[in-house]
Amino acid sequence: MKHLLEVLSIISFMLVLNLMAQAKEWRGIVPLRSTRADVERLLGPTIDDPGNKNNYVETYRAEEETVTILYSDGPLCNGYLLRGYRVPKDTVVRIIVRPVPFPFSDLELDKDKYKEHSGGHVLDLSYFTDEEEGVSYEVRWKAVPAGGERQGRVTSIEYGARAKDKHLECPEPLPAPNNGMHPTANSAALIRETCR
């Protein structure tokens, strides 16, 4: 029996290692796999002000980079506004790394895998995303003269859920009732009925 338990433990450990090897990671931290304890072991304490502590968004210093980690607040999918994942509380959901900006050309991205998206109303900003791997690069572009080659610098790298992990994603978040404003006639009637 002891031998069987050892074999099962080894198989379980190898399966966990295999899952972690498949996910895109940053310095051993894997979205939807690593925990707050793993992060603190690798990066030490947060640099956030303890008085203004947000338990689900923490910032850390790593050499010349600033790292923001977003954690799960639990496996339930009943929240308003924020989209979550069906993972245990304090599991890493997203990693945002802000390095010293470096030339975009240094990345040599595979244009078939990474799709460029506009930065919206910020004209000199683009995002290059590989949804399969859950990685996105934020790039700021320099103004170039007409006919010149555009030059950009990577200002942040985001690691999130891979396409294979989409099954862990909660459904669209619920809108706050009545946009968080005053109760509607229906909600007032419901409150009266509940309080009887």
GROMACS .gro file of C-alpha atoms in nm:
model
  196
    1MET     CA    1   0.000   0.000   0.000
    2LYS     CA    2   0.282   0.241   0.088
    3HIS     CA    3   0.445   0.174  -0.251
    4LEU     CA    4   0.115   0.247  -0.430
    5LEU     CA    5   0.080   0.581  -0.247
    6GLU     CA    6   0.436   0.678  -0.344
    7VAL     CA    7   0.367   0.596  -0.710
    8LEU     CA    8   0.041   0.795  -0.704
    9SER     CA    9   0.222   1.090  -0.542
   10ILE     CA   10   0.490   1.086  -0.810
   11ILE     CA   11   0.229   1.068  -1.088
   12SER     CA   12   0.033   1.358  -0.934
   13PHE     CA   13   0.349   1.567  -0.900
   14MET     CA   14   0.442   1.498  -1.264
   15LEU     CA   15   0.093   1.599  -1.381
   16VAL     CA   16   0.118   1.929  -1.191
   17LEU     CA   17   0.463   1.994  -1.341
   18ASN     CA   18   0.326   1.916  -1.688
   19LEU     CA   19   0.039   2.164  -1.642
   20MET     CA   20   0.279   2.431  -1.523
   21ALA     CA   21   0.517   2.367  -1.814
   22GLN     CA   22   0.234   2.421  -2.063
   23ALA     CA   23   0.125   2.758  -1.923
   24LYS     CA   24   0.303   3.083  -2.008
   25GLU     CA   25   0.482   3.188  -1.694
   26TRP     CA   26   0.694   3.470  -1.560
   27ARG     CA   27   0.983   3.362  -1.338
   28GLY     CA   28   0.797   3.051  -1.226
   29ILE     CA   29   0.468   3.231  -1.156
   30VAL     CA   30   0.190   3.077  -1.367
   31PRO     CA   31  -0.153   3.240  -1.406
   32LEU     CA   32  -0.438   3.022  -1.271
   33ARG     CA   33  -0.184   2.782  -1.115
   34SER     CA   34   0.046   2.976  -0.877
   35THR     CA   35  -0.067   3.112  -0.541
   36ARG     CA   36   0.001   3.421  -0.331
   37ALA     CA   37   0.239   3.209  -0.119
   38ASP     CA   38   0.436   3.115  -0.435
   39VAL     CA   39   0.463   3.483  -0.531
   40GLU     CA   40   0.577   3.591  -0.186
   41ARG     CA   41   0.835   3.313  -0.180
   42LEU     CA   42   0.979   3.435  -0.514
   43LEU     CA   43   0.937   3.814  -0.483
   44GLY     CA   44   0.915   3.883  -0.112
   45PRO     CA   45   0.667   4.124   0.046
   46THR     CA   46   0.452   4.365  -0.150
   47ILE     CA   47   0.567   4.728  -0.188
   48ASP     CA   48   0.210   4.854  -0.146
   49ASP     CA   49   0.128   5.070   0.155
   50PRO     CA   50  -0.008   4.830   0.420
   51GLY     CA   51  -0.264   5.094   0.524
   52ASN     CA   52  -0.418   5.102   0.176
   53LYS     CA   53  -0.392   4.732   0.110
   54ASN     CA   54  -0.609   4.582  -0.164
   55ASN     CA   55  -0.605   4.208  -0.099
   56TYR     CA   56  -0.653   4.115  -0.463
   57VAL     CA   57  -0.410   4.350  -0.638
   58GLU     CA   58  -0.052   4.362  -0.508
   59THR     CA   59   0.262   4.529  -0.642
   60TYR     CA   60   0.614   4.389  -0.605
   61ARG     CA   61   0.963   4.502  -0.700
   62ALA     CA   62   1.183   4.259  -0.896
   63GLU     CA   63   1.528   4.388  -0.994
   64GLU     CA   64   1.449   4.670  -1.242
   65GLU     CA   65   1.084   4.571  -1.295
   66THR     CA   66   0.762   4.650  -1.116
   67VAL     CA   67   0.520   4.357  -1.105
   68THR     CA   68   0.149   4.382  -1.035
   69ILE     CA   69  -0.026   4.056  -0.947
   70LEU     CA   70  -0.405   4.017  -0.954
   71TYR     CA   71  -0.536   3.739  -0.730
   72SER     CA   72  -0.866   3.550  -0.731
   73ASP     CA   73  -1.113   3.635  -0.456
   74GLY     CA   74  -1.253   3.283  -0.469
   75PRO     CA   75  -1.408   3.026  -0.700
   76LEU     CA   76  -1.761   3.168  -0.694
   77CYS     CA   77  -1.889   3.343  -1.006
   78ASN     CA   78  -2.147   3.567  -0.843
   79GLY     CA   79  -1.973   3.905  -0.837
   80TYR     CA   80  -2.065   4.230  -1.004
   81LEU     CA   81  -1.853   4.414  -1.261
   82LEU     CA   82  -1.531   4.210  -1.237
   83ARG     CA   83  -1.477   3.889  -1.435
   84GLY     CA   84  -1.323   3.607  -1.239
   85TYR     CA   85  -1.212   3.247  -1.270
   86ARG     CA   86  -1.320   2.927  -1.101
   87VAL     CA   87  -0.997   2.890  -0.904
   88PRO     CA   88  -0.928   2.896  -0.529
   89LYS     CA   89  -0.892   3.223  -0.342
   90ASP     CA   90  -0.541   3.378  -0.364
   91THR     CA   91  -0.461   3.207  -0.697
   92VAL     CA   92  -0.272   3.431  -0.943
   93VAL     CA   93  -0.510   3.544  -1.218
   94ARG     CA   94  -0.296   3.797  -1.404
   95ILE     CA   95   0.064   3.920  -1.397
   96ILE     CA   96   0.154   4.267  -1.527
   97VAL     CA   97   0.527   4.331  -1.561
   98ARG     CA   98   0.653   4.686  -1.617
   99PRO     CA   99   1.016   4.658  -1.726
  100VAL     CA  100   1.257   4.935  -1.811
  101PRO     CA  101   1.118   5.014  -2.160
  102PHE     CA  102   1.307   4.833  -2.435
  103PRO     CA  103   1.287   4.838  -2.819
  104PHE     CA  104   0.990   4.650  -2.962
  105SER     CA  105   1.216   4.517  -3.238
  106ASP     CA  106   1.407   4.316  -2.972
  107LEU     CA  107   1.105   4.086  -2.933
  108GLU     CA  108   1.104   3.949  -3.290
  109LEU     CA  109   0.741   3.838  -3.245
  110ASP     CA  110   0.581   3.583  -3.475
  111LYS     CA  111   0.329   3.798  -3.665
  112ASP     CA  112   0.108   3.491  -3.724
  113LYS     CA  113   0.064   3.436  -3.349
  114TYR     CA  114   0.053   3.794  -3.218
  115LYS     CA  115  -0.231   4.020  -3.326
  116GLU     CA  116  -0.199   4.398  -3.299
  117HIS     CA  117  -0.480   4.591  -3.131
  118SER     CA  118  -0.515   4.966  -3.106
  119GLY     CA  119  -0.468   5.146  -2.777
  120GLY     CA  120  -0.812   5.306  -2.827
  121HIS     CA  121  -0.806   5.681  -2.779
  122VAL     CA  122  -0.428   5.673  -2.710
  123LEU     CA  123  -0.294   5.699  -3.064
  124ASP     CA  124   0.068   5.609  -2.992
  125LEU     CA  125  -0.020   5.286  -2.809
  126SER     CA  126  -0.068   4.929  -2.939
  127TYR     CA  127  -0.108   4.586  -2.784
  128PHE     CA  128   0.034   4.269  -2.939
  129THR     CA  129  -0.152   3.967  -2.804
  130ASP     CA  130  -0.114   3.591  -2.837
  131GLU     CA  131  -0.450   3.467  -2.705
  132GLU     CA  132  -0.339   3.105  -2.731
  133GLU     CA  133  -0.061   3.166  -2.475
  134GLY     CA  134  -0.231   3.449  -2.282
  135VAL     CA  135   0.052   3.700  -2.334
  136SER     CA  136   0.021   4.064  -2.436
  137TYR     CA  137   0.285   4.334  -2.496
  138GLU     CA  138   0.204   4.703  -2.459
  139VAL     CA  139   0.402   4.914  -2.707
  140ARG     CA  140   0.441   5.295  -2.720
  141TRP     CA  141   0.530   5.430  -3.062
  142LYS     CA  142   0.754   5.726  -3.142
  143ALA     CA  143   0.633   5.981  -3.394
  144VAL     CA  144   0.814   5.918  -3.724
  145PRO     CA  145   0.839   6.134  -4.034
  146ALA     CA  146   0.629   6.031  -4.334
  147GLY     CA  147   0.777   5.722  -4.499
  148GLY     CA  148   0.991   5.641  -4.194
  149GLU     CA  149   0.985   5.308  -4.014
  150ARG     CA  150   0.783   5.313  -3.694
  151GLN     CA  151   0.977   5.253  -3.375
  152GLY     CA  152   0.825   5.144  -3.049
  153ARG     CA  153   0.923   5.056  -2.697
  154VAL     CA  154   0.769   4.780  -2.485
  155THR     CA  155   0.630   4.937  -2.167
  156SER     CA  156   0.451   4.639  -2.011
  157ILE     CA  157   0.400   4.265  -2.053
  158GLU     CA  158   0.084   4.095  -1.931
  159TYR     CA  159   0.044   3.724  -1.858
  160GLY     CA  160  -0.307   3.589  -1.818
  161ALA     CA  161  -0.527   3.291  -1.895
  162ARG     CA  162  -0.438   3.082  -2.198
  163ALA     CA  163  -0.702   2.980  -2.453
  164LYS     CA  164  -0.697   2.630  -2.297
  165ASP     CA  165  -0.794   2.783  -1.962
  166LYS     CA  166  -1.107   2.962  -2.088
  167HIS     CA  167  -1.322   2.685  -1.935
  168LEU     CA  168  -1.221   2.825  -1.594
  169GLU     CA  169  -1.353   3.172  -1.679
  170CYS     CA  170  -1.673   3.288  -1.513
  171PRO     CA  171  -1.958   3.406  -1.735
  172GLU     CA  172  -1.988   3.776  -1.817
  173PRO     CA  173  -2.002   3.976  -1.494
  174LEU     CA  174  -2.342   4.092  -1.382
  175PRO     CA  175  -2.412   4.463  -1.415
  176ALA     CA  176  -2.466   4.635  -1.083
  177PRO     CA  177  -2.841   4.657  -1.019
  178ASN     CA  178  -2.973   4.977  -1.175
  179ASN     CA  179  -2.610   5.079  -1.239
  180GLY     CA  180  -2.560   5.100  -0.863
  181MET     CA  181  -2.807   5.389  -0.835
  182HIS     CA  182  -3.142   5.414  -0.657
  183PRO     CA  183  -3.368   5.108  -0.638
  184THR     CA  184  -3.610   5.056  -0.925
  185ALA     CA  185  -3.982   4.996  -0.872
  186ASN     CA  186  -3.924   4.621  -0.918
  187SER     CA  187  -3.640   4.607  -0.667
  188ALA     CA  188  -3.837   4.819  -0.415
  189ALA     CA  189  -4.130   4.575  -0.444
  190LEU     CA  190  -3.892   4.281  -0.397
  191ILE     CA  191  -3.746   4.442  -0.084
  192ARG     CA  192  -4.093   4.499   0.059
  193GLU     CA  193  -4.192   4.138  -0.016
  194THR     CA  194  -3.872   4.003   0.140
  195CYS     CA  195  -3.908   4.210   0.457
  196ARG     CA  196  -4.264   4.093   0.537
   0.00000   0.00000   0.00000
